[in-house]
Tab-separated table of C-alpha atoms in Angstrom:
chain	number	residue	atom	x	y	z
A	1	MET	CA	-18.923	26.859	0.777
A	2	SER	CA	-20.228	24.341	3.321
A	3	GLU	CA	-18.250	23.355	6.392
A	4	LEU	CA	-16.907	19.860	7.052
A	5	ARG	CA	-18.453	18.056	10.009
A	6	ILE	CA	-16.746	15.016	11.518
A	7	GLY	CA	-18.967	13.942	14.385
A	8	ASP	CA	-18.898	16.854	16.830
A	9	LEU	CA	-15.868	18.397	15.113
A	10	CYS	CA	-16.442	21.154	12.593
A	11	ALA	CA	-13.969	22.655	10.125
A	12	ARG	CA	-15.050	25.989	8.676
A	13	ILE	CA	-13.396	25.128	5.359
A	14	PRO	CA	-13.940	21.583	3.970
A	15	VAL	CA	-10.233	20.931	3.464
A	16	ILE	CA	-8.047	18.385	5.223
A	17	GLN	CA	-4.325	18.968	4.813
A	18	GLY	CA	-2.881	15.598	3.861
A	19	GLY	CA	-0.231	13.985	6.033
A	20	MET	CA	3.203	13.974	4.383
A	21	GLY	CA	6.185	12.109	5.772
A	22	VAL	CA	8.958	12.074	6.547
A	23	GLY	CA	8.896	15.460	8.258
A	24	VAL	CA	7.025	17.414	5.581
A	25	SER	CA	3.836	17.923	7.603
A	26	LEU	CA	4.614	18.326	11.276
A	27	SER	CA	3.311	20.856	13.784
A	28	GLY	CA	4.192	23.898	11.682
A	29	LEU	CA	2.048	23.031	8.685
A	30	ALA	CA	-0.675	21.209	10.606
A	31	GLY	CA	-1.072	24.010	13.122
A	32	ALA	CA	-1.295	26.633	10.384
A	33	CYS	CA	-3.897	24.685	8.396
A	34	ALA	CA	-6.020	24.130	11.495
A	35	ALA	CA	-5.786	27.798	12.453
A	36	ALA	CA	-6.865	28.798	8.932
A	37	GLY	CA	-10.115	26.852	9.248
A	38	GLY	CA	-9.262	23.421	7.850
A	39	VAL	CA	-8.012	20.202	9.416
A	40	GLY	CA	-4.269	20.088	10.055
A	41	VAL	CA	-2.624	16.680	9.847
A	42	ILE	CA	0.734	15.547	11.215
A	43	SER	CA	2.393	12.561	9.558
A	44	THR	CA	3.773	10.165	12.180
A	45	ALA	CA	6.055	8.461	9.650
A	46	GLN	CA	9.508	8.566	11.295
A	47	ILE	CA	8.356	11.709	13.092
A	48	GLY	CA	11.248	11.560	15.572
A	49	PHE	CA	13.985	11.765	12.930
A	50	ARG	CA	15.473	14.944	14.400
A	51	ASP	CA	16.136	13.312	17.778
A	52	PRO	CA	19.876	12.634	18.382
A	53	ASP	CA	19.017	9.064	19.425
A	54	PHE	CA	16.906	8.344	16.353
A	55	ASP	CA	19.331	5.987	14.585
A	56	LYS	CA	19.708	3.880	17.740
A	57	ASN	CA	16.116	3.999	19.028
A	58	PRO	CA	13.866	5.102	16.160
A	59	ILE	CA	10.555	3.821	17.516
A	60	ALA	CA	11.061	5.313	20.989
A	61	CYS	CA	11.978	8.650	19.418
A	62	ASN	CA	8.917	8.508	17.169
A	63	LEU	CA	6.523	7.749	20.011
A	64	LYS	CA	7.874	10.684	22.036
A	65	ALA	CA	7.766	13.039	19.055
A	66	ILE	CA	4.096	12.257	18.370
A	67	GLY	CA	3.071	13.843	21.658
A	68	ASP	CA	5.517	16.724	21.250
A	69	GLU	CA	4.342	17.609	17.736
A	70	ILE	CA	0.648	17.376	18.602
A	71	ALA	CA	1.217	19.714	21.564
A	72	LYS	CA	3.102	22.231	19.393
A	73	ALA	CA	0.409	22.070	16.709
A	74	ARG	CA	-2.280	22.760	19.317
A	75	LYS	CA	-0.542	26.001	20.293
A	76	LYS	CA	-0.628	27.178	16.665
A	77	ALA	CA	-4.102	25.879	15.813
A	78	ASN	CA	-6.205	28.547	17.554
A	79	GLY	CA	-8.756	25.932	18.546
A	80	GLY	CA	-8.740	24.221	15.150
A	81	ILE	CA	-8.788	20.493	14.419
A	82	ILE	CA	-5.530	18.524	14.654
A	83	GLY	CA	-5.215	15.058	13.170
A	84	VAL	CA	-2.500	12.509	12.526
A	85	ASN	CA	-1.860	10.185	9.623
A	86	ILE	CA	-0.604	6.787	10.792
A	87	MET	CA	0.209	4.097	8.237
A	88	VAL	CA	-1.121	0.628	9.035
A	89	ALA	CA	2.126	-0.804	7.661
A	90	THR	CA	4.104	0.994	10.383
A	91	LYS	CA	5.917	-1.348	12.745
A	92	ARG	CA	4.136	-1.285	16.145
A	93	TYR	CA	1.204	0.523	14.535
A	94	GLU	CA	-1.043	0.263	17.593
A	95	ASP	CA	1.593	1.922	19.799
A	96	TYR	CA	1.683	4.905	17.444
A	97	VAL	CA	-2.109	5.189	17.653
A	98	LYS	CA	-2.012	4.993	21.443
A	99	ALA	CA	0.619	7.745	21.591
A	100	ALA	CA	-1.560	10.026	19.461
A	101	VAL	CA	-4.636	9.268	21.565
A	102	ALA	CA	-2.706	9.946	24.777
A	103	ALA	CA	-1.727	13.329	23.335
A	104	GLY	CA	-5.399	14.156	22.740
A	105	VAL	CA	-5.414	14.158	18.954
A	106	ASP	CA	-8.807	14.899	17.384
A	107	LEU	CA	-8.648	12.665	14.322
A	108	ILE	CA	-6.674	9.612	13.246
A	109	ILE	CA	-6.429	8.988	9.498
A	110	SER	CA	-5.036	5.590	8.605
A	111	GLY	CA	-4.163	3.853	5.350
A	112	ALA	CA	-1.307	1.911	3.699
A	113	GLY	CA	-3.223	-1.224	4.608
A	114	LEU	CA	-6.632	-1.863	6.138
A	115	PRO	CA	-6.824	-0.392	9.682
A	116	MET	CA	-8.766	-3.310	11.116
A	117	THR	CA	-7.598	-2.849	14.735
A	118	LEU	CA	-7.903	0.941	14.830
A	119	PRO	CA	-11.158	1.193	16.854
A	120	GLU	CA	-9.681	-0.993	19.591
A	121	VAL	CA	-6.932	1.521	20.401
A	122	ALA	CA	-8.376	4.838	19.178
A	123	GLY	CA	-10.204	5.783	22.367
A	124	LYS	CA	-12.338	8.900	21.887
A	125	SER	CA	-10.376	10.182	18.894
A	126	LYS	CA	-12.289	10.280	15.621
A	127	ILE	CA	-11.156	7.617	13.139
A	128	ALA	CA	-10.948	7.688	9.358
A	129	PRO	CA	-9.779	4.845	7.122
A	130	ILE	CA	-8.178	5.665	3.778
A	131	VAL	CA	-9.714	3.556	1.020
A	132	SER	CA	-9.380	3.313	-2.739
A	133	SER	CA	-12.373	1.067	-3.480
A	134	ARG	CA	-15.917	0.366	-2.342
A	135	LYS	CA	-14.843	-3.189	-1.532
A	136	SER	CA	-12.190	-2.089	0.970
A	137	LEU	CA	-14.607	0.253	2.744
A	138	GLY	CA	-17.159	-2.558	2.910
A	139	VAL	CA	-14.651	-4.918	4.516
A	140	ILE	CA	-13.561	-2.334	7.089
A	141	ALA	CA	-17.083	-1.172	7.969
A	142	LYS	CA	-18.421	-4.721	8.379
A	143	TYR	CA	-15.515	-5.791	10.599
A	144	TRP	CA	-15.585	-2.658	12.750
A	145	LYS	CA	-19.322	-3.034	13.299
A	146	LYS	CA	-19.126	-6.710	14.244
A	147	LYS	CA	-15.962	-6.546	16.331
A	148	PHE	CA	-16.172	-3.104	17.949
A	149	ASP	CA	-19.707	-1.846	17.268
A	150	ARG	CA	-18.157	1.248	15.753
A	151	LYS	CA	-18.246	2.876	12.355
A	152	PRO	CA	-15.832	5.336	10.730
A	153	ASP	CA	-16.271	8.978	11.652
A	154	LEU	CA	-14.961	9.927	8.223
A	155	VAL	CA	-13.814	8.140	5.068
A	156	VAL	CA	-10.890	9.372	2.985
A	157	ILE	CA	-10.886	8.190	-0.631
A	158	GLU	CA	-7.367	8.319	-2.036
A	159	GLY	CA	-7.197	8.195	-5.810
A	160	PRO	CA	-4.337	7.277	-8.164
A	161	LEU	CA	-3.118	10.874	-8.589
A	162	ALA	CA	-1.976	11.129	-4.969
A	163	GLY	CA	1.614	11.488	-3.816
A	164	GLY	CA	3.970	9.205	-1.962
A	165	HIS	CA	3.070	5.542	-1.583
A	166	LEU	CA	-0.041	4.593	-3.543
A	167	GLY	CA	-2.723	1.977	-2.974
A	168	PHE	CA	-2.722	0.878	-6.611
A	169	THR	CA	-0.514	-1.252	-8.823
A	170	ALA	CA	1.805	0.530	-11.229
A	171	GLU	CA	-0.325	-0.856	-14.074
A	172	GLU	CA	-3.501	0.636	-12.583
A	173	ILE	CA	-1.819	4.012	-12.208
A	174	GLU	CA	-0.538	3.978	-15.782
A	175	ALA	CA	-3.971	2.943	-17.078
A	176	TYR	CA	-5.555	5.825	-15.221
A	177	THR	CA	-3.586	8.327	-17.260
A	178	VAL	CA	-5.152	6.832	-20.398
A	179	THR	CA	-8.741	6.415	-19.267
A	180	LYS	CA	-8.676	9.748	-17.397
A	181	GLN	CA	-11.111	10.868	-14.774
A	182	LYS	CA	-14.420	9.173	-15.469
A	183	ASP	CA	-13.573	5.567	-14.625
A	184	TYR	CA	-12.312	6.429	-11.175
A	185	ASP	CA	-15.148	8.884	-10.598
A	186	ASP	CA	-17.507	5.914	-10.925
A	187	GLU	CA	-15.595	4.177	-8.114
A	188	VAL	CA	-15.652	7.362	-6.019
A	189	LYS	CA	-19.433	7.560	-6.400
A	190	ALA	CA	-19.778	3.904	-5.421
A	191	ILE	CA	-17.741	4.497	-2.255
A	192	ILE	CA	-19.763	7.619	-1.421
A	193	ASP	CA	-23.016	5.661	-1.878
A	194	LEU	CA	-21.844	3.076	0.668
A	195	ALA	CA	-20.648	5.787	3.060
A	196	ASP	CA	-24.026	7.502	2.754
A	197	GLU	CA	-25.676	4.236	3.831
A	198	LEU	CA	-23.393	4.276	6.872
A	199	GLN	CA	-24.144	7.988	7.395
A	200	VAL	CA	-20.440	8.821	7.276
A	201	PRO	CA	-18.965	11.884	5.500
A	202	VAL	CA	-16.410	11.390	2.724
A	203	VAL	CA	-13.455	13.482	1.610
A	204	VAL	CA	-11.545	12.785	-1.600
A	205	ALA	CA	-7.762	12.954	-1.967
A	206	GLY	CA	-5.366	12.668	-4.874
A	207	GLY	CA	-4.950	15.275	-7.583
A	208	VAL	CA	-6.875	18.007	-5.743
A	209	TYR	CA	-4.979	21.228	-6.385
A	210	GLU	CA	-7.422	24.081	-6.936
A	211	ARG	CA	-10.981	25.016	-6.051
A	212	LYS	CA	-12.536	23.529	-9.202
A	213	ASP	CA	-11.118	20.129	-8.219
A	214	MET	CA	-12.944	20.366	-4.905
A	215	GLU	CA	-16.152	21.464	-6.593
A	216	HIS	CA	-15.932	18.418	-8.863
A	217	TYR	CA	-15.887	16.048	-5.892
A	218	LEU	CA	-18.503	17.952	-3.924
A	219	ALA	CA	-20.783	17.529	-6.957
A	220	LEU	CA	-20.220	13.756	-6.689
A	221	GLY	CA	-21.414	13.828	-3.075
A	222	ALA	CA	-18.193	14.280	-1.095
A	223	LYS	CA	-18.240	16.616	1.905
A	224	GLY	CA	-14.707	17.875	1.413
A	225	VAL	CA	-11.253	17.181	0.012
A	226	GLN	CA	-7.806	16.325	1.261
A	227	ILE	CA	-4.932	18.342	-0.190
A	228	ALA	CA	-1.226	17.704	0.341
A	229	THR	CA	1.032	18.754	-2.556
A	230	ARG	CA	-0.322	22.316	-2.719
A	231	PHE	CA	0.759	22.939	0.877
A	232	VAL	CA	4.405	21.982	0.337
A	233	THR	CA	5.333	25.314	-1.240
A	234	THR	CA	4.275	27.384	1.774
A	235	PRO	CA	6.424	29.072	4.426
A	236	GLU	CA	4.555	27.050	7.053
A	237	CYS	CA	5.512	23.656	5.568
A	238	ASP	CA	8.046	21.845	7.759
A	239	ALA	CA	10.333	20.760	4.888
A	240	SER	CA	13.556	22.577	3.942
A	241	ASP	CA	13.599	25.429	1.455
A	242	ALA	CA	15.519	23.212	-0.989
A	243	TYR	CA	12.749	20.618	-0.848
A	244	LYS	CA	10.128	23.256	-1.624
A	245	GLN	CA	12.253	24.639	-4.456
A	246	ALA	CA	12.367	21.171	-6.046
A	247	TYR	CA	8.589	21.379	-6.420
A	248	ILE	CA	8.770	24.849	-7.921
A	249	ASP	CA	11.498	23.778	-10.364
A	250	ALA	CA	9.813	20.510	-11.403
A	251	LYS	CA	8.313	20.123	-14.863
A	252	LYS	CA	5.461	17.777	-15.704
A	253	GLU	CA	7.838	15.196	-17.192
A	254	ASP	CA	9.841	15.179	-13.941
A	255	ILE	CA	6.962	13.572	-12.031
A	256	VAL	CA	7.630	9.827	-12.162
A	257	LEU	CA	6.433	6.566	-10.682
A	258	VAL	CA	9.009	4.702	-8.614
A	259	LYS	CA	9.148	1.265	-7.065
A	260	SER	CA	9.540	1.849	-3.357
A	261	PRO	CA	11.836	-0.512	-1.441
A	262	VAL	CA	8.926	-1.297	0.884
A	263	GLY	CA	7.021	-2.915	-1.970
A	264	MET	CA	4.548	-0.230	-3.051
A	265	PRO	CA	4.597	2.057	-6.077
A	266	GLY	CA	5.121	5.722	-5.323
A	267	ARG	CA	5.171	9.070	-7.073
A	268	ALA	CA	8.222	11.307	-6.840
A	269	ILE	CA	10.218	14.053	-8.548
A	270	HIS	CA	12.967	12.660	-10.775
A	271	ASN	CA	16.432	13.533	-9.496
A	272	ALA	CA	20.040	12.326	-9.343
A	273	PHE	CA	19.234	9.916	-6.519
A	274	LEU	CA	16.730	8.002	-8.630
A	275	ASP	CA	19.290	7.803	-11.447
A	276	LYS	CA	21.819	6.282	-9.045
A	277	VAL	CA	19.300	3.706	-7.852
A	278	LYS	CA	18.387	2.837	-11.444
A	279	ALA	CA	22.075	2.385	-12.237
A	280	GLY	CA	22.321	-0.238	-9.512
A	281	GLU	CA	23.910	1.699	-6.673
A	282	ARG	CA	22.909	0.489	-3.212
A	283	PHE	CA	22.283	2.860	-0.313
A	284	MET	CA	21.582	0.699	2.718
A	285	ARG	CA	23.122	1.905	5.952
A	286	GLY	CA	21.177	0.423	8.830
A	287	CYS	CA	17.471	-0.078	9.514
A	288	ARG	CA	15.205	2.511	11.139
A	289	GLN	CA	12.306	0.140	11.874
A	290	CYS	CA	9.723	1.889	9.701
A	291	ILE	CA	7.568	-0.361	7.519
A	292	SER	CA	6.710	-3.961	8.336
A	293	THR	CA	6.949	-5.076	4.683
A	294	CYS	CA	10.554	-3.886	4.270
A	295	LYS	CA	13.341	-6.450	3.722
A	296	PRO	CA	16.563	-4.648	4.706
A	297	ASP	CA	18.861	-7.403	3.429
A	298	THR	CA	17.727	-7.100	-0.174
A	299	ILE	CA	16.435	-3.587	-0.813
A	300	PRO	CA	18.537	-1.007	-2.717
A	301	TYR	CA	18.135	1.801	-0.191
A	302	CYS	CA	16.565	2.683	3.142
A	303	ILE	CA	13.465	4.692	2.372
A	304	THR	CA	13.643	6.414	5.754
A	305	GLU	CA	17.154	7.671	5.069
A	306	ALA	CA	16.213	8.767	1.539
A	307	LEU	CA	13.157	10.702	2.728
A	308	ILE	CA	15.054	12.317	5.613
A	309	ASN	CA	17.818	13.412	3.243
A	310	ALA	CA	15.225	14.993	0.963
A	311	VAL	CA	13.288	16.844	3.656
A	312	LYS	CA	16.537	18.232	5.071
A	313	GLY	CA	17.570	19.488	1.616
A	314	ASN	CA	20.171	16.878	0.631
A	315	LEU	CA	18.280	16.232	-2.589
A	316	ASN	CA	20.997	14.334	-4.472
A	317	GLU	CA	20.787	11.619	-1.823
A	318	GLY	CA	17.057	11.892	-1.259
A	319	LEU	CA	13.672	10.676	-2.470
A	320	ILE	CA	11.284	13.589	-3.135
A	321	PHE	CA	7.759	12.220	-2.890
A	322	CYS	CA	5.035	14.354	-4.492
A	323	GLY	CA	1.554	14.341	-5.957
A	324	SER	CA	0.764	14.363	-9.669
A	325	ASN	CA	0.332	18.149	-9.669
A	326	ALA	CA	3.663	19.090	-8.085
A	327	TYR	CA	4.869	20.621	-11.348
A	328	ARG	CA	2.085	23.210	-11.124
A	329	ALA	CA	3.749	24.935	-8.173
A	330	ASP	CA	5.517	28.022	-9.507
A	331	LYS	CA	5.777	30.180	-6.370
A	332	MET	CA	5.551	30.205	-2.608
A	333	GLU	CA	2.133	31.004	-1.147
A	334	THR	CA	0.789	31.081	2.389
A	335	VAL	CA	-1.487	28.525	3.994
A	336	SER	CA	-4.082	31.232	4.667
A	337	ASP	CA	-4.144	32.252	0.995
A	338	ILE	CA	-4.655	28.649	-0.120
A	339	MET	CA	-7.399	28.076	2.430
A	340	GLU	CA	-9.117	31.288	1.356
A	341	GLU	CA	-9.284	29.954	-2.203
A	342	PHE	CA	-11.203	26.925	-0.930
A	343	SER	CA	-13.469	28.777	1.506
C-alpha cells in the first residue's frame, strides 16, 4: 500500500485518524495512531474540559490544553505525524490555530465552515480544509491563492456517512441512504479532479471502516482515507470505557440523525438523553463558549455539557456522536491492529 505524502511529511500508512470531540481523540489516541504509521489527530473542541477552571474560563483552559495535548502526543508518536482538527465555527478560531502552531503541530485540519483565514495564522504548519463539494474547494483555493498566495497541503473530503456534526442538510443525508454510493462518488471524483489541478493530495472521510472502503477511494484517485469511528473501540482512545461500550452495544437502528443545538445535523447513538430532549426537557446550565452559531437562550441543551457527560461515561445525560458504521463495532481492538489492516 502506498504511503501518504503531505508536503515534506510522510505517513507510512495512508490513514488519518479523524478528530473526535469532545475528548474522544486527545493525545492518547493521536499519539498511538501516529506511532503506528498513520496521522494522529487531536480534536481541539473543548479540549480543556478536564481543567478545574473550565466552567469559569473555558477558552483559556482550551488554549492551554492544546499545547499540553500536542506535547503529550509527541512523546507517544515515535516521530510520527501529529495534527489537530479545529472547527471554523469555534469561537476565537484563530486563537486556537495560533495555539496549535505555537505548540509545533504538523497539520491543521479545519472544517465546520470554510477556513478562509487559516493561511494567515497557520505559520509553517501544513493546512487542510475539510470540504464536501467541488464548489467549496474552488472557493477556498481561489481565495487562499489571491489573498495569501498559498494552496492547501491536503484536502479532506467528508461525506454524508461521517460522524458528529455534518456538512449536509438532513434531507441530503436521508437522500443519500436511498441513492447509495454512486451519486456522492461522482462528487468525490469532481473534487479530486480539482485537487489534482492544484497538485494537492486528497483523503476521503465518512463511512470508511475497513480496508475495502479505502481501496474504493484510492481507485477514485484519493491518496488516503480518514477514519474516526473505528478507533473509538480501542484501548488507546481517550473516551471512557462506558462510551466505548455504547458503540459495541449499538445496533444499526440505534444510529440516528439529530438536530444539534448549534444548528447543524449530526449523527449519534440513540439513548435516554435523546428521548428526554425529544420529550421537551431542557438541559441548559451555563455557556461554555464553544460554537459561534449557538444561541444559549433558546437551545434545549448545551452541546458541550452533553458531549462531556458522554465521554466521561454519564451516558444517560450525554450525546454520543458516532459515524454511520458504529454498530459494526463488536469488540475492542488495538490501534496497531487496525493500522496493520490498512497497511
